[in-house]
Short mmCIF file of C-alpha atoms and ligand atoms in Angstrom, two decimals:
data_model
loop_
_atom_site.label_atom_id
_atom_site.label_comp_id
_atom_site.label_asym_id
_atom_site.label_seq_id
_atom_site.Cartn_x
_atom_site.Cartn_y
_atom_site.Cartn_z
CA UNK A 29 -18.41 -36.96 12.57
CA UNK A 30 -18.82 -33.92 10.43
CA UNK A 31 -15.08 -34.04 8.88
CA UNK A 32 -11.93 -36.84 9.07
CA UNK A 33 -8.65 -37.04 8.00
CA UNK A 34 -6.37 -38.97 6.48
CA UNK A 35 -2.62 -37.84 6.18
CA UNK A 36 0.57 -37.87 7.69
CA UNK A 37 1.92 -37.44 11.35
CA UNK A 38 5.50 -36.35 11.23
CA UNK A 39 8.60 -35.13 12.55
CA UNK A 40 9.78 -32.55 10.47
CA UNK A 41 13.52 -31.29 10.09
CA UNK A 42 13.11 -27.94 8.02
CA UNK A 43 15.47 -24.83 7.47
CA UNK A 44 14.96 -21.74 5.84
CA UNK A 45 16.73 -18.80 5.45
CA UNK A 46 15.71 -17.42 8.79
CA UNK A 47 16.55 -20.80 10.97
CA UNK A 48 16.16 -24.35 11.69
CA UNK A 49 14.05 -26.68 13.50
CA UNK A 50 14.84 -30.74 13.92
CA UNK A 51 12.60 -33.15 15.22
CA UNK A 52 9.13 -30.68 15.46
CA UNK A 53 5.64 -31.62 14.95
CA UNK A 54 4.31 -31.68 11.41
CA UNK A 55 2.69 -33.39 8.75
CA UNK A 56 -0.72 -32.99 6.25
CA UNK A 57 -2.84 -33.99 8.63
CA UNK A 58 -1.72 -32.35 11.66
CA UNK A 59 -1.43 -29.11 9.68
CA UNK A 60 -5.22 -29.80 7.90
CA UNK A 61 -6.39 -30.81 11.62
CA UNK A 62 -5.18 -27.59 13.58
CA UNK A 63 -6.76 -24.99 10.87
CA UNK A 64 -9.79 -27.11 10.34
CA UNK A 65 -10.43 -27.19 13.85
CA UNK A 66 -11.81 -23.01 14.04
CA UNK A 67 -14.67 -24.05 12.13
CA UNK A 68 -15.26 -28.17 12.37
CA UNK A 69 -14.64 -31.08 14.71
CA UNK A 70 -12.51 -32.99 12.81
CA UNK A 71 -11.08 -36.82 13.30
CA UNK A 72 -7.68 -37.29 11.96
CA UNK A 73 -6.19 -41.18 11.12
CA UNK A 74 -3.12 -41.23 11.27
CA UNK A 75 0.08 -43.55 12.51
CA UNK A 76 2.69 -42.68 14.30
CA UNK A 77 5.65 -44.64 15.96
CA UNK A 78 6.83 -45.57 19.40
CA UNK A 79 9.16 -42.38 19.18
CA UNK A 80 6.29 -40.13 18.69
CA UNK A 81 6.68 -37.49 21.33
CA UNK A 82 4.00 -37.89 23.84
CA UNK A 83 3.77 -33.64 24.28
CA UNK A 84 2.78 -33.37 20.84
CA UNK A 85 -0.35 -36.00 21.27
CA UNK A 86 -1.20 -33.68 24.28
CA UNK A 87 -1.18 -30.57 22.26
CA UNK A 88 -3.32 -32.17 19.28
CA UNK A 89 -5.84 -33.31 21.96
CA UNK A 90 -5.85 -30.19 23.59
CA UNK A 91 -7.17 -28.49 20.41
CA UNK A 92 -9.87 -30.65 20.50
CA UNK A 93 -9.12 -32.76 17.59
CA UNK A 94 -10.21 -36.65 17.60
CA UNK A 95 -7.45 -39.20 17.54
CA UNK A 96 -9.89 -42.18 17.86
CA UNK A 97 -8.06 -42.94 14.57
CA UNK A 98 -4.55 -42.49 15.00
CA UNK A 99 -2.24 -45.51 15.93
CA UNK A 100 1.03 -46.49 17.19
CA UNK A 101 2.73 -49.17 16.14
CA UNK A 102 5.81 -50.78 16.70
CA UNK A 103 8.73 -48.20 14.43
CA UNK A 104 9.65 -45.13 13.49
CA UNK A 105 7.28 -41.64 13.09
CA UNK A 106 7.34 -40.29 9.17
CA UNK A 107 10.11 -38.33 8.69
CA UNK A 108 10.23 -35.31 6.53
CA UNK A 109 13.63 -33.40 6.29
CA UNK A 110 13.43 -30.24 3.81
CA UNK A 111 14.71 -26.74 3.22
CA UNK A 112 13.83 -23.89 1.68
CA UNK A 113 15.30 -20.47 -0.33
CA UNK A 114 14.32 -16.92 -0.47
CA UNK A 115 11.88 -18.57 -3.15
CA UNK A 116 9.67 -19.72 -0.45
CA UNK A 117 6.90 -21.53 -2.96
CA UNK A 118 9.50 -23.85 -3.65
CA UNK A 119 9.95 -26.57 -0.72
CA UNK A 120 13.35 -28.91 -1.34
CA UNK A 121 12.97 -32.06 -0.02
CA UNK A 122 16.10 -34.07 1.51
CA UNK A 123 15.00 -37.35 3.06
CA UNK A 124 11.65 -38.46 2.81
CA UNK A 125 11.49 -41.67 5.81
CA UNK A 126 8.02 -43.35 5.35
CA UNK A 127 8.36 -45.68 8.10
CA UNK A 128 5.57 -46.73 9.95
CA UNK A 129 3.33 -45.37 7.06
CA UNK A 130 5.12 -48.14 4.96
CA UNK A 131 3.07 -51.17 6.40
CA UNK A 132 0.56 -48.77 7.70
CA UNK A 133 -3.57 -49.97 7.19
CA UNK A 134 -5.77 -48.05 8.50
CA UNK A 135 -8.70 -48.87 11.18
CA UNK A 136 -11.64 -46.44 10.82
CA UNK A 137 -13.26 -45.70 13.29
CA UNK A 138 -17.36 -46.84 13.31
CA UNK A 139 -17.88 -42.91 14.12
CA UNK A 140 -15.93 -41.60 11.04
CA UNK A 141 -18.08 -43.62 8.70
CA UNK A 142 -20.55 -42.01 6.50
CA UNK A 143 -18.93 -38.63 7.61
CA UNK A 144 -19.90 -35.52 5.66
CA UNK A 145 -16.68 -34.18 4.14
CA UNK A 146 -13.64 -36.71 3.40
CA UNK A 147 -10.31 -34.90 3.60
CA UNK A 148 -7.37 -37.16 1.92
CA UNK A 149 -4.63 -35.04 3.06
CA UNK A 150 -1.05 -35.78 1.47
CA UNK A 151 -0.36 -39.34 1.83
CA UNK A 152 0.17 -42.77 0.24
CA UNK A 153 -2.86 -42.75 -3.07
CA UNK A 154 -3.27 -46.38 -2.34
CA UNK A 155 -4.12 -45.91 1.28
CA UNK A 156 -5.84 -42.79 0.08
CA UNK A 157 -8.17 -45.14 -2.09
CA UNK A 158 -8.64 -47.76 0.75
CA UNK A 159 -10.04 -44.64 3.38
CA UNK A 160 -12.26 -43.64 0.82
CA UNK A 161 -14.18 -46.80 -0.22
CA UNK A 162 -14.43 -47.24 3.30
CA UNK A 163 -15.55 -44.12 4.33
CA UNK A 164 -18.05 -43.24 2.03
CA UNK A 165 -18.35 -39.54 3.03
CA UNK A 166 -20.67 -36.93 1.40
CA UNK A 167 -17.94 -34.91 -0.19
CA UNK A 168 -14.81 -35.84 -0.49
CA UNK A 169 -11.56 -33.91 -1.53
CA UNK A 170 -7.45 -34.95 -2.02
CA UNK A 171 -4.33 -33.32 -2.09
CA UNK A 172 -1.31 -35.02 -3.42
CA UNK A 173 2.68 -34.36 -3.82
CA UNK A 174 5.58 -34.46 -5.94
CA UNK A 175 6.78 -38.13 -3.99
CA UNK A 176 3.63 -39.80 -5.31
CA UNK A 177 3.38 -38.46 -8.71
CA UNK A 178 6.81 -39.84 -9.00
CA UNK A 179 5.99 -42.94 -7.29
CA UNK A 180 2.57 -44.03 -8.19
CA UNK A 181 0.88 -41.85 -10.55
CA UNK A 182 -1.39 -44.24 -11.51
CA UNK A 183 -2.74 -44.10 -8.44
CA UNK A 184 -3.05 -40.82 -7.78
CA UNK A 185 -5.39 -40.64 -11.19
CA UNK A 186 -7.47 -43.09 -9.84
CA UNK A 187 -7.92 -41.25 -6.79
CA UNK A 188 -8.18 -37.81 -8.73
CA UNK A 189 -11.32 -39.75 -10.26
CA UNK A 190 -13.01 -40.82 -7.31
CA UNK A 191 -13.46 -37.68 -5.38
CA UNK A 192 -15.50 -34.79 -5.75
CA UNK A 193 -12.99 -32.31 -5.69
CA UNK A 194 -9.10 -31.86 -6.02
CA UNK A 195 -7.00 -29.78 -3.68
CA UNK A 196 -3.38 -29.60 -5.43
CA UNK A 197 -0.27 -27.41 -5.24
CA UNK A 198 0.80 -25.11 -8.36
CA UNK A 199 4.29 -27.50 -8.82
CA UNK A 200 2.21 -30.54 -8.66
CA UNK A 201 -0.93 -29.75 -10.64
CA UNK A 202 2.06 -28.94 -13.91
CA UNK A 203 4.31 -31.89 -12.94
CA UNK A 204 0.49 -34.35 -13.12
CA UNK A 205 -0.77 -32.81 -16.26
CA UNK A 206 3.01 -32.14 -17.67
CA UNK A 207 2.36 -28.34 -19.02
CA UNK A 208 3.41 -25.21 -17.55
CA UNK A 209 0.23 -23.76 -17.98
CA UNK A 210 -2.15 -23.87 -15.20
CA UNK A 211 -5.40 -22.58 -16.38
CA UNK A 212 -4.91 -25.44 -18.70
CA UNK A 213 -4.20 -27.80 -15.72
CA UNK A 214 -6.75 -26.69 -13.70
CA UNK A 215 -9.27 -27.76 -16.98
CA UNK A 216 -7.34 -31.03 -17.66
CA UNK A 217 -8.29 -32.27 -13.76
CA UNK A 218 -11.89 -31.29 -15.34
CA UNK A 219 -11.53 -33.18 -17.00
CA UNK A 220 -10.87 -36.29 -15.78
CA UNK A 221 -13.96 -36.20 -13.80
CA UNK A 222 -13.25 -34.08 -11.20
CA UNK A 223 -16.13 -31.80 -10.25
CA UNK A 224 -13.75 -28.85 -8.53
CA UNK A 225 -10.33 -28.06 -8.70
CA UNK A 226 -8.27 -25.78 -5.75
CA UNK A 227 -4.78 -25.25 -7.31
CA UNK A 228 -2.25 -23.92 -4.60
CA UNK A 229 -0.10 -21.01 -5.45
CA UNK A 230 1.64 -20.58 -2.05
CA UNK A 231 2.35 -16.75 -1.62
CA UNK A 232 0.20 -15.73 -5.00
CA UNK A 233 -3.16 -17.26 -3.76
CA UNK A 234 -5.31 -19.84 -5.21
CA UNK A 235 -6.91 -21.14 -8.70
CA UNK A 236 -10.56 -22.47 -8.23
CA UNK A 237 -12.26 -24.09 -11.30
CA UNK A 238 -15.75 -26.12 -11.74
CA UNK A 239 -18.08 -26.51 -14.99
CA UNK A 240 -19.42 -23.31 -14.09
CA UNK A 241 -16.93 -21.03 -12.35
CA UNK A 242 -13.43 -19.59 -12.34
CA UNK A 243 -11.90 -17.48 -9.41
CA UNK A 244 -8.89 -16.07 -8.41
CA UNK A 245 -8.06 -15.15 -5.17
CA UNK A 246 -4.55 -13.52 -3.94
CA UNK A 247 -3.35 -14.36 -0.93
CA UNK A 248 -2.88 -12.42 2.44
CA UNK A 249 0.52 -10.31 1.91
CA UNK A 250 2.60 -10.96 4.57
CA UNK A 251 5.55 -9.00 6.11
CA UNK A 252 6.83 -11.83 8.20
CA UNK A 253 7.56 -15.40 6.65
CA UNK A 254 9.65 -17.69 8.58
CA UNK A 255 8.84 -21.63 7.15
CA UNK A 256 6.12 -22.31 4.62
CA UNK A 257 5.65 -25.69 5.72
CA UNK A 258 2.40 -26.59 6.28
CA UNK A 259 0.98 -23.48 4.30
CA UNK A 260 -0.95 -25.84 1.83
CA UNK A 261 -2.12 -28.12 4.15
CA UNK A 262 -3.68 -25.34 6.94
CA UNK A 263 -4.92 -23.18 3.65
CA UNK A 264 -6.89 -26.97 3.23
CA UNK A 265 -7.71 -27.03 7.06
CA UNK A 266 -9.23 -23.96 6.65
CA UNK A 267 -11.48 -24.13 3.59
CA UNK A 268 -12.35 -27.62 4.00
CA UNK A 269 -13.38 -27.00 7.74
CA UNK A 270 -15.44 -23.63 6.50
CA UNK A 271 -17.06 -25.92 3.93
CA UNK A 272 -17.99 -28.76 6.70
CA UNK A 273 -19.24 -25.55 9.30
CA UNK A 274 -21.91 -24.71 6.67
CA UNK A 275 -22.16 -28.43 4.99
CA UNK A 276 -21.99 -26.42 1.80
CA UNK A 277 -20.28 -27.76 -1.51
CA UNK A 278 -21.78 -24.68 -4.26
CA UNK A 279 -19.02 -22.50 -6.01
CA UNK A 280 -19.65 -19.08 -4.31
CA UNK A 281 -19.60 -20.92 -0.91
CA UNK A 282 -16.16 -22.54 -1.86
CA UNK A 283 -14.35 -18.98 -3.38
CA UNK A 284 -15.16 -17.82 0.65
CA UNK A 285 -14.03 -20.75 1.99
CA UNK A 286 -11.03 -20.51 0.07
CA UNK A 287 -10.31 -16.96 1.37
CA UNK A 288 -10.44 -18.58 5.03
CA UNK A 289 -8.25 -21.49 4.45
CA UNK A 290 -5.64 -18.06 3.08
CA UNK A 291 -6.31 -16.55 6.09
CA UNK A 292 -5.44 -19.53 9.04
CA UNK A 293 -2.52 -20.54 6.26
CA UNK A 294 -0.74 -17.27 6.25
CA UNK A 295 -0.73 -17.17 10.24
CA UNK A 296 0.99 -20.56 10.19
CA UNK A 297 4.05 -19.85 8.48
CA UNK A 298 4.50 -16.87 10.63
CA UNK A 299 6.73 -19.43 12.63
CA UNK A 300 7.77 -23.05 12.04
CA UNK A 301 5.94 -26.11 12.98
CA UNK A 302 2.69 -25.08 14.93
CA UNK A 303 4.38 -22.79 16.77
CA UNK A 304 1.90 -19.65 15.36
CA UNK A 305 -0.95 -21.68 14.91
CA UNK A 306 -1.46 -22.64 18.18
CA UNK A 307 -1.60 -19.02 19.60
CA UNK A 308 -4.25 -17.97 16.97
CA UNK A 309 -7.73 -17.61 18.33
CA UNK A 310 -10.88 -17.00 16.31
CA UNK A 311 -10.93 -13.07 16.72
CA UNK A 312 -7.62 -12.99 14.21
CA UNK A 313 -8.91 -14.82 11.77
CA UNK A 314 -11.99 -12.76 11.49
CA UNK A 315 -9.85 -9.70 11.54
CA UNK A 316 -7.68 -10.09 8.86
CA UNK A 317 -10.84 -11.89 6.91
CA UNK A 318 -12.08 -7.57 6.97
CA UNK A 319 -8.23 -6.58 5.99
CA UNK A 320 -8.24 -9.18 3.07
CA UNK A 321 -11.72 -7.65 2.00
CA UNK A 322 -10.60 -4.35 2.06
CA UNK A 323 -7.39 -5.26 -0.29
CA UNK A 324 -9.12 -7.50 -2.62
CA UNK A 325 -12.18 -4.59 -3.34
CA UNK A 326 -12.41 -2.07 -6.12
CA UNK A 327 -14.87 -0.19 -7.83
CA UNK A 328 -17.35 -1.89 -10.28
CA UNK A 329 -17.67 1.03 -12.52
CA UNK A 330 -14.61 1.37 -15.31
P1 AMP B 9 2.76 -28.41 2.99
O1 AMP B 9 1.47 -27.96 3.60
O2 AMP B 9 2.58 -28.78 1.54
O3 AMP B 9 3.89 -27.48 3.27
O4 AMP B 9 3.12 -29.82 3.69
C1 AMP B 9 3.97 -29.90 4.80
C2 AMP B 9 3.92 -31.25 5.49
O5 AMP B 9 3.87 -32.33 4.55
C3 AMP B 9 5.17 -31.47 6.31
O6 AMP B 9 4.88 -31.23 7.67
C4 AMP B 9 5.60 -32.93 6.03
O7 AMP B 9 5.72 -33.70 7.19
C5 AMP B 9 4.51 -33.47 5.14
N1 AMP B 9 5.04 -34.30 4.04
C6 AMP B 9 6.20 -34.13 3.36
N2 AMP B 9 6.34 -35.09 2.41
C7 AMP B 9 5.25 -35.89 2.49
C8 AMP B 9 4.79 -37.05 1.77
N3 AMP B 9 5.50 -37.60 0.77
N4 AMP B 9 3.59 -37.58 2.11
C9 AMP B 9 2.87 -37.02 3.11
N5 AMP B 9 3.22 -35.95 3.82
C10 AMP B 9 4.39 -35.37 3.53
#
């Protein structure tokens, strides 16, 4: 297998200012697996419960993503319950249900060992840690949230210090390295060990830091923005699955892979759940890559 998984399965209850949805398909790895999925195969493990809506594990399938390592078990699907402002950057959570993911261990698949590139999508650190000893992948890269910096930080450094690179959100790279500063975040993950570092900026774009390189890159602006969720995760989908397409892991191959994860992320919050992401088709993602080009170039000469 050329990419895998590991993150959440959900049913998500969100609102934003422009509506509601109870009870849809969500989660970081379903989110991670539908972008990824224009550039990479990609195997997703995952649990899910016996109320898991059997549609939803049609639609996954249908987009050609592996679910050799999801399971069902006996209990209830991860339930995430949020809203959100006219500050869309800022997600509130309400009820966080771990449920099945509470006993869950994972299985891995023979076929997802030794894979090239590791995504640890949003999830428990310690189960996180188990996937990744386990897997042994080429390249490996995790995301984390508020939930688990609260929870089990401790964790979530040790992870931080096993993989090659970090893939965090703008609240959550402060909130881990307590300053408001995130240049100086971005250095302090350096820090630690961590060979590259993707901080998350939602509707400003995206940090990217190694030894040798610093880049900036806005993101896509966007007239229509109906629910963030699952921005991060797709913007992940997207550069991680460019990445695995080329089996590249340099800095200038990583700032365009960046700019592709931007691109599948801002089509997904176009609607809530997957609703947008599961129209897109390869042709709009290479169109707006040439409109983000356009915006993003000026002159060389002062
Ligand atoms: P994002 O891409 O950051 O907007 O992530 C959105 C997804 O994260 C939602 O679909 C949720 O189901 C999922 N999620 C929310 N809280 C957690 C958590 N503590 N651990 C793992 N996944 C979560």
């Amino acid at each position: 297998m050329n990419l895998v998984t590991l993150g959440t399965i959900a049913l998500d209850t969100i609102e934003t200012p422009f509506g509601k949805a109870e009870n849809v398909l969500g989660g970081s790895a379903t989110y991670f697996s539908l972008a990824a999925r224009f550039f990479s195969d990609c195997g997703v493990i995952s649990v899910i419960g016996r109320d898991f809506p059997g549609e939803y594990i049609e639609f996954l399938k249908s987009k050609k993503i592996d679910l050799s390592g999801l399971e069902e078990v006996d209990g209830k699907t991860f339930r995430w319950e949020g809203y959100y402002e006219y500050d869309m950057n800022q997600a509130h959570t309400l009820k966080t249900e771990l449920n099945v993911l509470e006993t869950f261990s994972p299985k891995i698949p023979e076929k997802y060992k030794n894979c090239e590139f590791l995504f640890l999508a949003n999830t428990d650190p310690e189960i996180q840690l188990k996937v990744l000893n386990e897997i042994k992948p080429k390249y490996s890269l995790c995301d984390t949230m508020n939930f688990w910096i609260i929870h089990k930080k401790k964790d979530v450094e040790k992870i931080f210090k096993k993989v090659n690179a970090v893939v965090i959100n703008e609240g959550e790279a402060r909130q881990f390295c307590e300053t408001p500063n995130l240049i100086k975040a971005g250095r302090d993950l350096l820090k630690l060990g961590v060979e590259k570092v993707i901080i998350k900026k939602g509707e400003h774009g995206a940090l990217f830091f190694s030894k040798d390189t610093f880049f900036s890159a806005p993101a896509y602006p966007l007239e229509t923005i109906v629910d963030p969720t699952g921005a991060g995760d797709s913007f992940a989908g997207g550069t991680v699955g460019h990445l695995a397409k080329h089996k590249v892991f340099d800095d200038s191959s990583i700032k365009k892979s960046i700019v592709c994860g931007s691109i599948v992320a801002s089509y997904v919050v176009e609607d809530f759940s997957a609703n947008r992401i599961k129209k897109l088709n390869p042709e709009d993602i290479v169109n707006r890559y040439k409109k983000f080009r356009e915006i993003v170039a000026f002159d060389h000469n002062l």
